[in-house]
Amino acid sequence: MKNWNNLVDSYTRYCEMRGLSESTVKQRERFLFKFGLWLRGKGQSRKSIQDLDERIVLQYLKHCSRYKSKSTTFGRISILNGFGDWLCIEGHWEKNPIKWIERPKLNAHRQVPKVHNRKQLIRVYQETFNHHVYIFKKLYPAAFIILYSTGIRKSELIDLSLDDWDEVERTLKISGSKVSVERVVPLPKDAVHIVQCYLSERSKLLLSKGITSEKSFFINRTGSPLTGDQVWRGLRNAALRAGVESFKLHNLRHNCTTDLLESGVHITKVQKLLGHSCLESTFRYTHITDENRASAMAKHPLNDILGVTHE
């Protein structure tokens, strides 16, 4: 397919300008490049983009969706549909033939996200304090309670800056890396103590190394920004020591959502606290400052888990 890679590059830049997260853009880019390789293998390399019709797209979907779930197939059709809409905007296509491809019907009540039970969470949390590196004895408990109490995504956790922490209001400003929706969430009062203990140790470490310009909220033992892999390994190892082999980092987000709802927090408040988007959403920036939402976070079951004081 002539100029396929150039078209994909232009489309990914378009997605970036729309404010889509880096992970979403990369996912679309990888899928479309694979489509291009498949087209070359089918002898389509000399044809123009105008020759790409619904029949060819259906052949590729049949090829790439074999043994895949309905949700995966649905997502791939959506990527192709978005690419087709962009081709129409740019004048490469008169109409988008992909728009009429039927998507698999998804059951709204399909698999419920997996969560950890309360005893597992308590054991993992307690093990986060057991680390041979002193800074990590403070860091991993803080990372755990932020992930669980706010439902923050791992990428959002890594992106946190010191400027995002409001010590007076006890809130975190979260960038919303996946859906580009910023939000400000309050932390439970007992969680604030753990965070402050970490920040105190963070300051000592940076001072000892003569580092004054580091703004990342979470840093490693060298004073550099903590990576997503380091967060995952640290909490995963704590889970293994606690005997929780099925531990998954993203399940903490599911736990937060489920526990808040079960505690009686209204679903619209949970939506704003977690940064969930929907088709009707028009906001780009959400402040959580009113007393109702702060009291909603006060109901978080994390307060029960933090009943044991760690100094």
GROMACS .gro file of C-alpha atoms in nm, residues 25 53 57 97 271 300:
model
    6
   25VAL     CA    1  -0.165   0.643   2.042
   53ASP     CA    2  -1.214  -0.122   0.053
   57VAL     CA    3  -1.054  -0.477   0.569
   97PRO     CA    4  -1.649   0.192   0.434
  271GLN     CA    5  -1.696   0.854   3.833
  300HIS     CA    6  -1.315   0.472   5.186
   0.00000   0.00000   0.00000
